[in-house]
PDB file of C-alpha atoms in Angstrom:
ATOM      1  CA  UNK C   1      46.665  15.300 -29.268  1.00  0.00           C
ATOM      2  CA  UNK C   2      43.311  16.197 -30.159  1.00  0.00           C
ATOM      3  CA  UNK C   3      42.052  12.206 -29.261  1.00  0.00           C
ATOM      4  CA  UNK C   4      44.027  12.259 -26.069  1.00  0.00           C
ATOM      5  CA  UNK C   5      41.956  15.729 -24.931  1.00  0.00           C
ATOM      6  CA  UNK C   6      38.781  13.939 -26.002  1.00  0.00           C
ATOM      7  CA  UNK C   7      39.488  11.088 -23.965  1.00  0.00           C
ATOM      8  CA  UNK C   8      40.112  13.186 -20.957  1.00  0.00           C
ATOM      9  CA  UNK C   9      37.354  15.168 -21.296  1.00  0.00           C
ATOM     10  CA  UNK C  10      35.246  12.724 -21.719  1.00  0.00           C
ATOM     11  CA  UNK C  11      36.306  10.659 -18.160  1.00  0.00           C
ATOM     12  CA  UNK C  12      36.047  14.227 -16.257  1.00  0.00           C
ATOM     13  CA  UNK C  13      32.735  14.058 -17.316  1.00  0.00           C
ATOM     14  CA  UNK C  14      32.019  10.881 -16.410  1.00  0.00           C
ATOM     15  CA  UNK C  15      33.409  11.589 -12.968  1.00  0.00           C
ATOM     16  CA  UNK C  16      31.339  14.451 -12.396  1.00  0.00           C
ATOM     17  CA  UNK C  17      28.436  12.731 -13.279  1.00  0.00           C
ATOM     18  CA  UNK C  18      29.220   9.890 -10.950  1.00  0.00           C
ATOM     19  CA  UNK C  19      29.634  12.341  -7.968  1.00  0.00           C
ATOM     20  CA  UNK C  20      26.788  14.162  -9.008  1.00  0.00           C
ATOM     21  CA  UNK C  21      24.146  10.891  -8.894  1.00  0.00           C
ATOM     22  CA  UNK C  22      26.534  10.028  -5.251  1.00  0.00           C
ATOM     23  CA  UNK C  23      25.242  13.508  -4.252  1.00  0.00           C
ATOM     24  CA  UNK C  24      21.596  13.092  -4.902  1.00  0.00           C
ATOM     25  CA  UNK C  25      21.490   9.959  -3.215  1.00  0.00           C
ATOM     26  CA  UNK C  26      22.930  11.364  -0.055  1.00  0.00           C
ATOM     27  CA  UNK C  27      20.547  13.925  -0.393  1.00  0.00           C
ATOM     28  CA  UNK C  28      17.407  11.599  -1.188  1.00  0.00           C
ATOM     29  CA  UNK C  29      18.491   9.179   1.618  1.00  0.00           C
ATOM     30  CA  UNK C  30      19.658  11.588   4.019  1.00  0.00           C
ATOM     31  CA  UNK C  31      23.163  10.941   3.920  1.00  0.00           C
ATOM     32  CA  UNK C  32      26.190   8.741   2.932  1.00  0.00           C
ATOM     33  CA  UNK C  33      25.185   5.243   2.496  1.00  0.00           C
ATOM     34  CA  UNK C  34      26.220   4.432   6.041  1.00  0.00           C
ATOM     35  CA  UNK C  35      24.360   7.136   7.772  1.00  0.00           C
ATOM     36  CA  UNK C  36      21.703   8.113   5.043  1.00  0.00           C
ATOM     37  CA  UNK C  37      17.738   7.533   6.447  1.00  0.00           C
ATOM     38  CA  UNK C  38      17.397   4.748   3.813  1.00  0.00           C
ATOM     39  CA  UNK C  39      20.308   2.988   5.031  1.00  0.00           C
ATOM     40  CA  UNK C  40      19.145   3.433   8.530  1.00  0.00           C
ATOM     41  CA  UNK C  41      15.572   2.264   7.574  1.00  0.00           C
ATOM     42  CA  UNK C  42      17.103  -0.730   5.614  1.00  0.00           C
ATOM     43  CA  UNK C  43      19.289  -1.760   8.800  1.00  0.00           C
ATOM     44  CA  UNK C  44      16.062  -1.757  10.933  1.00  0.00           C
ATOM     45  CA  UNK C  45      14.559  -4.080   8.129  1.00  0.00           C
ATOM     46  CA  UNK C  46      17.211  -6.536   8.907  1.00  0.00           C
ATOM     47  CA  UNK C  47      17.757  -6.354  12.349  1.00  0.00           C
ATOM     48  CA  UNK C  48      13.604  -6.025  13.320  1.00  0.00           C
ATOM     49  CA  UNK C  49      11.844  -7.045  10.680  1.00  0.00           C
ATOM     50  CA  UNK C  50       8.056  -6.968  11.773  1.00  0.00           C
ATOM     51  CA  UNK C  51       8.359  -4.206  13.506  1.00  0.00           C
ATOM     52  CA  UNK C  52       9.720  -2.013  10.654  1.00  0.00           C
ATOM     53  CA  UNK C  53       6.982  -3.383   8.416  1.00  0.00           C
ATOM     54  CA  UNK C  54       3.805  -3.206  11.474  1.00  0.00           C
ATOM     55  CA  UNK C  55       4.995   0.538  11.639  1.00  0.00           C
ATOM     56  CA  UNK C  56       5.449   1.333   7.632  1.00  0.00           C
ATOM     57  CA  UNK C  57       2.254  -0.106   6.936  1.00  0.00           C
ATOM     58  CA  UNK C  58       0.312   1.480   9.839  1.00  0.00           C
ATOM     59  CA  UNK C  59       1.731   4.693   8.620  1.00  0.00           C
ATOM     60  CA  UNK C  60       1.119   4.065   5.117  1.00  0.00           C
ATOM     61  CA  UNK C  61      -2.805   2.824   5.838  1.00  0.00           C
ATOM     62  CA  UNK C  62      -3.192   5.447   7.719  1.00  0.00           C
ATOM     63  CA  UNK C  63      -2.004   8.144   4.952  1.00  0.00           C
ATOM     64  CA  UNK C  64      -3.772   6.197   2.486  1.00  0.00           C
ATOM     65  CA  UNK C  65      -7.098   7.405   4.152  1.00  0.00           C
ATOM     66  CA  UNK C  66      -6.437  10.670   4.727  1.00  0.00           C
ATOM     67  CA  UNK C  67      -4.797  11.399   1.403  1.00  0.00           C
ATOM     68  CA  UNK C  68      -8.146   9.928  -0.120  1.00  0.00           C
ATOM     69  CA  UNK C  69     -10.518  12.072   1.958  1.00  0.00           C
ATOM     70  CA  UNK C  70      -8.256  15.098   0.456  1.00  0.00           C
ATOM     71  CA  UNK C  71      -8.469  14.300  -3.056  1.00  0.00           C
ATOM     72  CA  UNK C  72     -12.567  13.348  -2.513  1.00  0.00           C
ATOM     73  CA  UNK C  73     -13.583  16.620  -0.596  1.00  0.00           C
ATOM     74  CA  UNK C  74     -14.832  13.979   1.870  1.00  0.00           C
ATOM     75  CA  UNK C  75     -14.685  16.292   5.361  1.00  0.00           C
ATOM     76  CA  UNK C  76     -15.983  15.672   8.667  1.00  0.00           C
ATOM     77  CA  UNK C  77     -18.469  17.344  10.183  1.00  0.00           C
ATOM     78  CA  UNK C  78     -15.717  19.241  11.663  1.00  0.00           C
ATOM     79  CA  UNK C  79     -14.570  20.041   8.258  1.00  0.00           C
ATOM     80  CA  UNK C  80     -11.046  18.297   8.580  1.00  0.00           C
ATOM     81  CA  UNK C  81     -10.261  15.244   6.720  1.00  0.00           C
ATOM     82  CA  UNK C  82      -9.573  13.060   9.927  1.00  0.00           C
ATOM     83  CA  UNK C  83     -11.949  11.143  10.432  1.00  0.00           C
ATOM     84  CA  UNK C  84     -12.374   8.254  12.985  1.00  0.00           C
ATOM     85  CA  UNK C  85     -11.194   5.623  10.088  1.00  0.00           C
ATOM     86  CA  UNK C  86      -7.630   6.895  10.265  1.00  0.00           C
ATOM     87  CA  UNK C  87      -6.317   5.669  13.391  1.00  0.00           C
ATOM     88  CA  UNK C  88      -8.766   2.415  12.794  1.00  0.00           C
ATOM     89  CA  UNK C  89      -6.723   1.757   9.202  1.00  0.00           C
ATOM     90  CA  UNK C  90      -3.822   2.563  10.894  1.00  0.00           C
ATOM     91  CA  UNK C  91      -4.194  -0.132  13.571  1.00  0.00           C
ATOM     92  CA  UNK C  92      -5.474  -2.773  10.245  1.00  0.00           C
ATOM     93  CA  UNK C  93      -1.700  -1.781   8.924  1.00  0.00           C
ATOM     94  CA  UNK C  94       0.003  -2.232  12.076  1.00  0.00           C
ATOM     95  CA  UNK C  95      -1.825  -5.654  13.187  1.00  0.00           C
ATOM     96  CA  UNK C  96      -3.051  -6.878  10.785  1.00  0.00           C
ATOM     97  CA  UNK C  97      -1.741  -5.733   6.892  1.00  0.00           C
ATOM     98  CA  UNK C  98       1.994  -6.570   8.034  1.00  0.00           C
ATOM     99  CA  UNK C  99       2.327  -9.473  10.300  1.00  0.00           C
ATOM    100  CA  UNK C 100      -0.412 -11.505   7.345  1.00  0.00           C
ATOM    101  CA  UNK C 101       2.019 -10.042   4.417  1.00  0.00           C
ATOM    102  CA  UNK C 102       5.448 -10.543   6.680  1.00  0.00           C
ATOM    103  CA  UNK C 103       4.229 -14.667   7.309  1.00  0.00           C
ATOM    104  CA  UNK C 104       2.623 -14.951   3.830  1.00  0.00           C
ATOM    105  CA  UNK C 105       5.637 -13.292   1.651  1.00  0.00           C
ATOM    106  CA  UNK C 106       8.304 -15.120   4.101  1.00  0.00           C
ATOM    107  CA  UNK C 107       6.508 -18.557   3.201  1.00  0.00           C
ATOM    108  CA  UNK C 108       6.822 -18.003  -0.830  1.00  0.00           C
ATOM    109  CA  UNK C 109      10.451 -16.615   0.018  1.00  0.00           C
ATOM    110  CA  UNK C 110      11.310 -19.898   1.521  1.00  0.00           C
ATOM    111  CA  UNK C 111       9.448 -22.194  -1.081  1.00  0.00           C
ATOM    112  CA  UNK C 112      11.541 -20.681  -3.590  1.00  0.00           C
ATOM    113  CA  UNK C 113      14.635 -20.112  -2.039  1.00  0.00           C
ATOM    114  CA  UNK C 114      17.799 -20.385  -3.853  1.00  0.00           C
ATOM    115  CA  UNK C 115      15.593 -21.051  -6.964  1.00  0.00           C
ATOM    116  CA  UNK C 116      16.436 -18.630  -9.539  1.00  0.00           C
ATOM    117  CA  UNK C 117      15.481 -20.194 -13.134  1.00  0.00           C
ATOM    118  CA  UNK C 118      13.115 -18.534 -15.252  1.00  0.00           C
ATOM    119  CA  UNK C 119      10.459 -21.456 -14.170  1.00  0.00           C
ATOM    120  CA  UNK C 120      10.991 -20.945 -10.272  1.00  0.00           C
ATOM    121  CA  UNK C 121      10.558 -17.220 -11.092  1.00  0.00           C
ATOM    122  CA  UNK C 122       7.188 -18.333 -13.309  1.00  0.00           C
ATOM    123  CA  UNK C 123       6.195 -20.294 -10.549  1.00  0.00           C
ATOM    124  CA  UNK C 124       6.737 -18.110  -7.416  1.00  0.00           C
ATOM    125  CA  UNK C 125       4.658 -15.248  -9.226  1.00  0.00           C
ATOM    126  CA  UNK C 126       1.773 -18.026 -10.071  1.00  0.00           C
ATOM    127  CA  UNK C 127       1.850 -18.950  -5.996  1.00  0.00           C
ATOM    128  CA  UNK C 128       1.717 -15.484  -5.139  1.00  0.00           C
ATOM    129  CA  UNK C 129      -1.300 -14.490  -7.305  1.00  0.00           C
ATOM    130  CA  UNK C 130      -3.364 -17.935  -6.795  1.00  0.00           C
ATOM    131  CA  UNK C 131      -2.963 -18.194  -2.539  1.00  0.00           C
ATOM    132  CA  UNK C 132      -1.459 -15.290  -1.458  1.00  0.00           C
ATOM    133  CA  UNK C 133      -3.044 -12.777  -2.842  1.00  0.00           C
ATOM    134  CA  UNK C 134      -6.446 -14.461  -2.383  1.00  0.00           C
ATOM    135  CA  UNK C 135      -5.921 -14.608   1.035  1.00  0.00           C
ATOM    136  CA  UNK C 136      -4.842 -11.120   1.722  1.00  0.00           C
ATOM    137  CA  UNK C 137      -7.344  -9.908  -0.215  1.00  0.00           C
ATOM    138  CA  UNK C 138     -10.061 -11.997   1.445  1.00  0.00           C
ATOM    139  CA  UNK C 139      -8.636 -10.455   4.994  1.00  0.00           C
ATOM    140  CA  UNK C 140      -8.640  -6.932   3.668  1.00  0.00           C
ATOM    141  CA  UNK C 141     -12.131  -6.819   2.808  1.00  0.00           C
ATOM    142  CA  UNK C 142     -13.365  -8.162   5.813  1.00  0.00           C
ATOM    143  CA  UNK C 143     -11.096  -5.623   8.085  1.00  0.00           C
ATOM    144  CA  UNK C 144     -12.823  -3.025   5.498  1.00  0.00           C
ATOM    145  CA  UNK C 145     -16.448  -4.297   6.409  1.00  0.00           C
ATOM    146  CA  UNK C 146     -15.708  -4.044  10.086  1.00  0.00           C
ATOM    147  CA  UNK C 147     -13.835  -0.721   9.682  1.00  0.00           C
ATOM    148  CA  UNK C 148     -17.340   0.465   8.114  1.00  0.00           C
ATOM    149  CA  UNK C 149     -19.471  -1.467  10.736  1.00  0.00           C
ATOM    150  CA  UNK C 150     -20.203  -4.376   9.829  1.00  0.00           C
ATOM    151  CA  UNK C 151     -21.150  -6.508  12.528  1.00  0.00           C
ATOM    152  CA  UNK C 152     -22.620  -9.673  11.499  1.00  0.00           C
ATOM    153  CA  UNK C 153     -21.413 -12.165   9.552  1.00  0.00           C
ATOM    154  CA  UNK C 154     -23.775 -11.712   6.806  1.00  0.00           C
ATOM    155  CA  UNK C 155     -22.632  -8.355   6.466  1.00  0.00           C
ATOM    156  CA  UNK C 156     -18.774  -8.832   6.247  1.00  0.00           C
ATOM    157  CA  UNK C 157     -20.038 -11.611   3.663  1.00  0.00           C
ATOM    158  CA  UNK C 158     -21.581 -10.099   1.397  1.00  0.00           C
ATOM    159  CA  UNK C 159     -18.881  -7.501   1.230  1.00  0.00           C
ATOM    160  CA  UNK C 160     -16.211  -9.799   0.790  1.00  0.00           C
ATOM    161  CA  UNK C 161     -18.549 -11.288  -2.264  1.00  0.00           C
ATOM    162  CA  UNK C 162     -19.569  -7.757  -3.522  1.00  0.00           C
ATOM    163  CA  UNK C 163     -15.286  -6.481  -3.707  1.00  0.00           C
ATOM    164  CA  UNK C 164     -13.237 -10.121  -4.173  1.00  0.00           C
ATOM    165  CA  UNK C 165     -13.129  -9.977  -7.653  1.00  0.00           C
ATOM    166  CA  UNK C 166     -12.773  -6.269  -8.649  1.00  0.00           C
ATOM    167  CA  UNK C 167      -9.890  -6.432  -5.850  1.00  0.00           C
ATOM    168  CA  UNK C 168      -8.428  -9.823  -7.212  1.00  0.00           C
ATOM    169  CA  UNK C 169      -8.591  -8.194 -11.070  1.00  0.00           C
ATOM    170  CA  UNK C 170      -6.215  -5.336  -9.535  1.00  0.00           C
ATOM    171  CA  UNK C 171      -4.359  -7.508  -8.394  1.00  0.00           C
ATOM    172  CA  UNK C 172      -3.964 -10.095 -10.794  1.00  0.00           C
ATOM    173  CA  UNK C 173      -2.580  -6.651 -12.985  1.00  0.00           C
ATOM    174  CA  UNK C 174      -0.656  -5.163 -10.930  1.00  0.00           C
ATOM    175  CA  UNK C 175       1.174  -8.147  -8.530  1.00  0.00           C
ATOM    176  CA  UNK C 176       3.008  -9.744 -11.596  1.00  0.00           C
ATOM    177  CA  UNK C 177       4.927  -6.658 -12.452  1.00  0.00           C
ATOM    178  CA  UNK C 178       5.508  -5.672  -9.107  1.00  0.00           C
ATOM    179  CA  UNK C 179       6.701  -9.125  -8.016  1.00  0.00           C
ATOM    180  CA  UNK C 180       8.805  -9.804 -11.124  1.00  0.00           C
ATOM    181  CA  UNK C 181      10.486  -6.199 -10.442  1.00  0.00           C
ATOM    182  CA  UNK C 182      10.972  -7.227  -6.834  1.00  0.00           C
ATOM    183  CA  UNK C 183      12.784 -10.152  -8.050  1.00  0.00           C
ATOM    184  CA  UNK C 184      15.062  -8.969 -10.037  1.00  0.00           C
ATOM    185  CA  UNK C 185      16.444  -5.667  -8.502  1.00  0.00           C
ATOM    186  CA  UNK C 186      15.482  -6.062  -4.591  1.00  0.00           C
ATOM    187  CA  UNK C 187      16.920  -7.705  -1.788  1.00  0.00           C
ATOM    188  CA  UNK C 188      14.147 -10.396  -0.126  1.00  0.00           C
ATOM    189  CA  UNK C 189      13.993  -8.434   3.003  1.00  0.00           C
ATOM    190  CA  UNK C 190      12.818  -5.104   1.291  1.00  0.00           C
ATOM    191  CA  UNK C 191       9.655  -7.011  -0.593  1.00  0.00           C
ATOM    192  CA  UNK C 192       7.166  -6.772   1.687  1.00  0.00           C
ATOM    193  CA  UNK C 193       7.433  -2.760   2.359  1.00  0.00           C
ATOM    194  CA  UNK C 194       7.682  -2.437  -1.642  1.00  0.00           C
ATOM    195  CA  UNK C 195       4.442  -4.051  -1.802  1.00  0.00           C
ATOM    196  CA  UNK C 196       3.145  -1.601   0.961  1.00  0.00           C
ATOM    197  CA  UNK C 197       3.780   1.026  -1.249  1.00  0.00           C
ATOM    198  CA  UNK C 198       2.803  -0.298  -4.314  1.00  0.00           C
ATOM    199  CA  UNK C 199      -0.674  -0.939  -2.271  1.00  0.00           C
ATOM    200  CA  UNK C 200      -0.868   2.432  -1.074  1.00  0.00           C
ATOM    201  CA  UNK C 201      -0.963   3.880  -4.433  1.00  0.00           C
ATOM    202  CA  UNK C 202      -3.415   1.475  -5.330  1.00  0.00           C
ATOM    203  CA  UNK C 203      -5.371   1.543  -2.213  1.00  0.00           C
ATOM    204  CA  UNK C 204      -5.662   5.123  -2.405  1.00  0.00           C
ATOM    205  CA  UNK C 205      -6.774   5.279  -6.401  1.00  0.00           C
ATOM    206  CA  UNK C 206      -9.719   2.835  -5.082  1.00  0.00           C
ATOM    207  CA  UNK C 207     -10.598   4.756  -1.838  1.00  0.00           C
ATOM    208  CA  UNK C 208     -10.419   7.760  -3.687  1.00  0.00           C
ATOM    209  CA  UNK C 209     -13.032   6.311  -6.148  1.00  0.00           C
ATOM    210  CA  UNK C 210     -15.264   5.136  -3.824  1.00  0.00           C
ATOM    211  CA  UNK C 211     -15.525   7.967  -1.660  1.00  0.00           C
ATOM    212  CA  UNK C 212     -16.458  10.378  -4.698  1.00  0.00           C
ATOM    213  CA  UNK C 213     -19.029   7.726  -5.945  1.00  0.00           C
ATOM    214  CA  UNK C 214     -20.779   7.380  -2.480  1.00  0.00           C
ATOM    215  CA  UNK C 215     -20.625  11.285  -1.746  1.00  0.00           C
ATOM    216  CA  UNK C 216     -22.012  11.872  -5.660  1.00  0.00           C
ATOM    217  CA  UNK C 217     -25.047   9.459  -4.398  1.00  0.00           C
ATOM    218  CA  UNK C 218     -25.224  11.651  -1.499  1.00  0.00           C
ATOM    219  CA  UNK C 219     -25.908  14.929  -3.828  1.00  0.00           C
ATOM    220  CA  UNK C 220     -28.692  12.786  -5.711  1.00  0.00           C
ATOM    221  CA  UNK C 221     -30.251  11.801  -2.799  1.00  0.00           C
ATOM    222  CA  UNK C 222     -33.590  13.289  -1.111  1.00  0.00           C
ATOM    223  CA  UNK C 223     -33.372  17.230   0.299  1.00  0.00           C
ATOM    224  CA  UNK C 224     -32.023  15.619   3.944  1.00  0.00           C
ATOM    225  CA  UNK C 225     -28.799  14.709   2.097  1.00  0.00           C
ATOM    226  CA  UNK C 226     -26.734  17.090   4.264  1.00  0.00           C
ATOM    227  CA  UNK C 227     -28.355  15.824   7.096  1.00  0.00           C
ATOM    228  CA  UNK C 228     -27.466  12.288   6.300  1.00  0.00           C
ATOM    229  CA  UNK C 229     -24.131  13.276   5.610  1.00  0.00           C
ATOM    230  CA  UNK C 230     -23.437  14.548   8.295  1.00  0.00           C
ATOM    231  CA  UNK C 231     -24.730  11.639  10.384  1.00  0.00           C
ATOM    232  CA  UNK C 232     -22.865   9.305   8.459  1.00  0.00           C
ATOM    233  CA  UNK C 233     -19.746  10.995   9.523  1.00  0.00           C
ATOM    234  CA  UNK C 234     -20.605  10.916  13.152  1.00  0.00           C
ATOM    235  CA  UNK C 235     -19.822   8.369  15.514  1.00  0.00           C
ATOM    236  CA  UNK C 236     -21.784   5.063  14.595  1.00  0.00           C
ATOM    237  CA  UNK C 237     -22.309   2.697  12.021  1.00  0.00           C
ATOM    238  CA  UNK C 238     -21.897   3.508   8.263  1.00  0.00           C
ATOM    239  CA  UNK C 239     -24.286   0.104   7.851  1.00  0.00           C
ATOM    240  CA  UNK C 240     -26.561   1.154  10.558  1.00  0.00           C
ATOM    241  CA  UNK C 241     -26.770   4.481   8.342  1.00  0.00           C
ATOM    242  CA  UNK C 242     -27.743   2.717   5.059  1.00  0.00           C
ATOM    243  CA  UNK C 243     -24.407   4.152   3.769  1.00  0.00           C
ATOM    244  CA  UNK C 244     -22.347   2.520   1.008  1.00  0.00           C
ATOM    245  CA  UNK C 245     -19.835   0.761   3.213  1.00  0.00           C
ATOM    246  CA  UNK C 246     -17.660  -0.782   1.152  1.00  0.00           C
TER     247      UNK C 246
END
């Protein structure tokens, strides 16, 4: 008798518990799994792809460089944290960030399609950290370099020389694990917006970062530091200002 009650009790629980996690993921997504915002978000993903992704990323990039002015103290001199980079990283997402990682990502998908071995799997990460990430990274910098001002070809050079490798040692950490997790617990058309956010964290550790060093050079700099702060901030070149523009 007293087995039998145990056994009950113990599937009641069970079923609570199931209804419970069913009612945090409406909750989390929005809804039921038909009408929920991730479901709706997911559909989009199928049915437009590039356009989901141009708009997450753009969103995302755009975040990324306001969230980093926040967490720097790096103000305008209007004393907000918008500055004109924000709707300039938000166009790099848009037009730039997600088409490159929608045709790159969707070329490895294809490669390796249907391939599901432990080598393929070896293989497809090896591909993804020797040419695609190369390349992406190569195009990020130099969007960065014209973001800042850059407007010679010396310039974007020798900022794509100065951040390759630091950038390519990120990534060379950090794409493995996110790719392997991508393959083994999310659909194909979801990668590319995982790796959006997986970026954004990154990309605003490393923004982050580099804001505080350049505004700590700032504060060690002569008694016009203000002055030159404020200028930087102000419509015009960071390289025409001497500024750290990477």
């Amino acid at each position: 008798m007293s087995v039998k009650f145990q056994e009950d009790v113990t599937k009641s629980i069970r079923k609570d518990t199931k209804e419970l996690a069913h009612k945090v993921g409406e909750r989390l997504t929005g809804g039921d799994t038909q009408t929920g915002y991730l479901a709706l978000y997911l559909r989009q993903l199928q049915s437009n792809p590039l356009r989901t992704k141009m708009l997450t990323s753009g969103l995302l990039s755009g975040l990324q460089e306001v969230l980093a002015s926040w967490i720097a103290n790096d103000v305008s001199k209007h004393g907000h944290y918008f500055s004109a980079r924000v709707p300039k990283m938000t166009l790099y997402g848009m037009f730039i960030s997600a088409p490159l990682g929608h045709l790159l990502v969707g070329i490895l998908q294809k490669v390796f399609a249907g391939r599901t071995s432990l080598k393929a799997k070896i293989l497809q990460i090896l591909a993804s950290n020797l040419i695609v990430s190369p390349i992406q990274n190569a195009v990020y910098l130099t969007s960065m370099a014209i973001i800042a001002g850059a407007r010679t070809f010396h310039q974007v050079r020798a900022t794509v020389k100065a951040g390759f490798m630091p950038v390519m040692k990120v990534s060379w950490i950090t794409s493995p694990l996110a790719l392997a997790f991508a393959q083994k617990f999310l659909p194909e058309h979801t990668w590319v917006p995982f790796f959006n956010i997986i970026g954004f964290f990154i990309g605003t550790y490393v923004n982050t970062h580099t804001k505080k060093k350049r505004l700590e050079a700032l504060r060690k700099s002569p008694a016009n530091t203000q002055q030159r702060y404020d200028q930087r901030r102000g419509p015009g070149s960071e390289y025409e200002k001497g500024g750290d523009y990477r």
